Coordinates of C-alpha atoms in Angstrom, one line a residue:
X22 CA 0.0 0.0 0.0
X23 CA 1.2 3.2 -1.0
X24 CA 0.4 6.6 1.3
X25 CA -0.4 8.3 -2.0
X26 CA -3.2 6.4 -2.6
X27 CA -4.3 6.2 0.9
X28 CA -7.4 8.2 1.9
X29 CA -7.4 9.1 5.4
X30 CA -10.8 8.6 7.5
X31 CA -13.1 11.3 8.1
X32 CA -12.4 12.8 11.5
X33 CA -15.6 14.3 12.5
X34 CA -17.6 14.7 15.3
X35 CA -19.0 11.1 14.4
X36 CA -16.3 9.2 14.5
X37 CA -14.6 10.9 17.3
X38 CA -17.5 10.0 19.3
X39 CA -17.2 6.0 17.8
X40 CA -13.5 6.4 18.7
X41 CA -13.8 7.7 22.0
X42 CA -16.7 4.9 22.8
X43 CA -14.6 2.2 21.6
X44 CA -11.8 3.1 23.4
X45 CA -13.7 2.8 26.4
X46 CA -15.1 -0.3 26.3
X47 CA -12.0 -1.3 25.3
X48 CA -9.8 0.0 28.1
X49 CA -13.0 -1.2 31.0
X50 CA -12.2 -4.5 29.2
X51 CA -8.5 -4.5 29.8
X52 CA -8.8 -3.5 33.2
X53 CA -11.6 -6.2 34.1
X54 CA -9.6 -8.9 32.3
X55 CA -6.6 -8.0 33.9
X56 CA -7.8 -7.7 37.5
X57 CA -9.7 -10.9 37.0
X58 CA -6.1 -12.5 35.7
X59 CA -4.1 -11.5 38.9
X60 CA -7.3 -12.2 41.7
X61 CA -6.9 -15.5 39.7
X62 CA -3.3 -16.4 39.7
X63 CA -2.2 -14.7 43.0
X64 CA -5.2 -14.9 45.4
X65 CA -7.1 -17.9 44.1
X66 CA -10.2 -15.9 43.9
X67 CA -12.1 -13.9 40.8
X68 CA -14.4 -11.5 39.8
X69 CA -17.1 -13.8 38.6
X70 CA -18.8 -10.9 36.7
X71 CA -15.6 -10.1 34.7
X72 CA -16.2 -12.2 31.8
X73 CA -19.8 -11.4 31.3
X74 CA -18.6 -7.9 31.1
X75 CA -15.9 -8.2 29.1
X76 CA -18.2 -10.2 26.6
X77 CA -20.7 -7.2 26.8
X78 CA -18.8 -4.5 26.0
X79 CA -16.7 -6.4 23.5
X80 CA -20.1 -6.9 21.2
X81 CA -20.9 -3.2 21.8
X82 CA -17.5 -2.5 20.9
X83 CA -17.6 -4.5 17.3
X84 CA -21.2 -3.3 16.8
X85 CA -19.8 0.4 17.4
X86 CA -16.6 0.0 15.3
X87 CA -18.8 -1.4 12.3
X88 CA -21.2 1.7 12.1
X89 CA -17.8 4.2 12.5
X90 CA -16.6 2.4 9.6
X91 CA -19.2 2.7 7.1
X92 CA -19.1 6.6 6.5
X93 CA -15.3 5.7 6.6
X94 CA -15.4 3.5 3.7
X95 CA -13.4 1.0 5.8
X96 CA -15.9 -1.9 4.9
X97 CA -15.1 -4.7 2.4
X98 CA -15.4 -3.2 -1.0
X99 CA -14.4 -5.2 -4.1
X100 CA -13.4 -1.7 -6.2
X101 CA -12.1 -3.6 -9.3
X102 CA -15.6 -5.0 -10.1
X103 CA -17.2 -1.5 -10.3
X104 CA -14.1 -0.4 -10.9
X105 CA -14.2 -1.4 -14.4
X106 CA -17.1 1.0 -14.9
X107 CA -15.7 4.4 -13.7
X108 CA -15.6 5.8 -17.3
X109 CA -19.2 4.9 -17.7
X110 CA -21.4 7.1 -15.8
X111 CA -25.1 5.4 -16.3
X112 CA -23.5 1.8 -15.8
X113 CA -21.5 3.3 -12.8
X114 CA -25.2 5.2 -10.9
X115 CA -27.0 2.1 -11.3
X116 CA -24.4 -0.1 -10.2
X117 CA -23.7 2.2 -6.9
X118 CA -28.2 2.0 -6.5
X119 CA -28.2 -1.6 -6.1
X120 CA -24.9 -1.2 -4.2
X121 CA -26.7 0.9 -2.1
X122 CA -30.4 -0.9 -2.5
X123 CA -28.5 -4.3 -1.1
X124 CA -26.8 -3.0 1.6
X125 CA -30.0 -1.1 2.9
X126 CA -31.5 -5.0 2.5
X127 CA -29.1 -6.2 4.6
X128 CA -29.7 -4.1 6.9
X129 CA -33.0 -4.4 7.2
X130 CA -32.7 -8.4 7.7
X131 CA -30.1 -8.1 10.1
X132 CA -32.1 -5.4 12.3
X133 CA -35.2 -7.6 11.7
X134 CA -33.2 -11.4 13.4
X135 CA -31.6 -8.4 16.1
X136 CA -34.8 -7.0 17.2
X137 CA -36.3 -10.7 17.6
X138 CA -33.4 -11.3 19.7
X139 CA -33.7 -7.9 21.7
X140 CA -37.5 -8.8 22.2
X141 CA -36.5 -12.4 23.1
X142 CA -34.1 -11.2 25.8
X143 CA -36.2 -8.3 27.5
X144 CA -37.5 -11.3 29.8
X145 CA -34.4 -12.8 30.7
X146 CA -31.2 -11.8 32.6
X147 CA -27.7 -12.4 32.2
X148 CA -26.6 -15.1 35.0
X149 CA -24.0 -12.7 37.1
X150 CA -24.7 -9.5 36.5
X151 CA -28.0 -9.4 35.9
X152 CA -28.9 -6.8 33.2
X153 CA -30.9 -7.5 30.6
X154 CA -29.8 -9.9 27.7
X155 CA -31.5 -7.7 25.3
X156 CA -28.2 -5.6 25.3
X157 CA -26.4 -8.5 23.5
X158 CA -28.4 -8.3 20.5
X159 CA -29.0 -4.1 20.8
X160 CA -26.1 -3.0 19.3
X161 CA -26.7 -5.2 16.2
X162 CA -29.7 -3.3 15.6
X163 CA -28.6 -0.1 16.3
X164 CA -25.6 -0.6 13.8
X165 CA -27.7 -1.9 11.3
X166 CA -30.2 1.1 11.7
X167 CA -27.4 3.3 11.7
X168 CA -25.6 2.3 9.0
X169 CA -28.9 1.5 7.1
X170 CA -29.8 5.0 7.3
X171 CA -26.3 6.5 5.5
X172 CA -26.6 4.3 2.7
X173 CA -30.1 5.5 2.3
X174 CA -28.9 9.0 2.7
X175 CA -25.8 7.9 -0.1
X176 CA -28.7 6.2 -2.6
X177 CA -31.1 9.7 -2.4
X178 CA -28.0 11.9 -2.5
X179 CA -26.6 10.1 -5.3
X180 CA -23.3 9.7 -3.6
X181 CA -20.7 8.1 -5.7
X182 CA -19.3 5.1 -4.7
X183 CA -15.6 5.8 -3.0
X184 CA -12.8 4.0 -5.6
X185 CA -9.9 5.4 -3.9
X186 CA -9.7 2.9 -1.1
X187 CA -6.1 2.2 0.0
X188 CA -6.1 -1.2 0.3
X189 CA -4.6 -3.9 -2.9
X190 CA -7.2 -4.2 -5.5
X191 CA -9.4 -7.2 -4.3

């Protein structure tokens, strides 16, 4: 990879919020691991509600990451498909609509299985801690939403799809 053809992520207020978030969860997760780790190995004791945390927050945190990285274009792309039809622009729109049309699906079927679950788990609780499971399966839907609503934002706007992704040609 070259750092001429390297686009560097937006740094809004967006994703400074994701960023900040994410480090977070990830930083309560280091600590709890690591506390658990030493009450372990050097008193013979735990903290029983250290795993079920870490699991939490490590599902928000992936759930968080993948809605920073969709305005970011940091998602899988496969650019030298569409790639091939940059120099035609009515090809190119329509191929960037059902880009856009299929992710918007996806979405929608993900968020639909991820509000089942949330529903599913509003009547149970988790075994230490005791909050509701539902916030397993939440941040799948809000990600889902979220990012369901930029591409729909992208496909009425008319966005163009982002070639310039710095990663090798898939």
């Amino acid at each position: 990879m070259t750092s001429a053809s390297h686009t560097p992520a937006p740094t809004g207020r967006f994703q400074h919020i994701t960023n900040t978030l994410m480090a977070i969860c990830l930083g309560v997760m280091a600590v709890s691991v690591f506390v658990n780790v030493v009450l372990r190995y050097g008193f013979g004791s735990g903290v029983a509600a250290s795993e079920e945390l870490s699991r939490l927050l490590f599902v928000w945190m992936v759930f968080i990451g993948a809605t920073a990285a969709y305005p970011a274009g940091e998602h899988m792309a496969f650019t030298s498909l569409v790639g091939l039809l940059k120099d035609k622009p009515l090809p190119m729109r329509l191929m960037t609509s059902l880009i856009r049309v299929a992710v918007i699906l996806g979405c929608a079927l993900v968020g639909w299985g991820a509000w089942q679950q949330v529903v599913v788990g509003l009547d149970s609780k988790s075994v230490v801690l005791g909050y509701p499971t539902a916030l397993l399966p939440l941040p799948a839907l809000l990600c889902t939403a979220a990012i369901g609503v930029m591409a729909l934002i992208e496909l009425i706007q008319q966005t163009p799809l982002d070639l310039g992704h710095g990663a090798e040609v898939e």
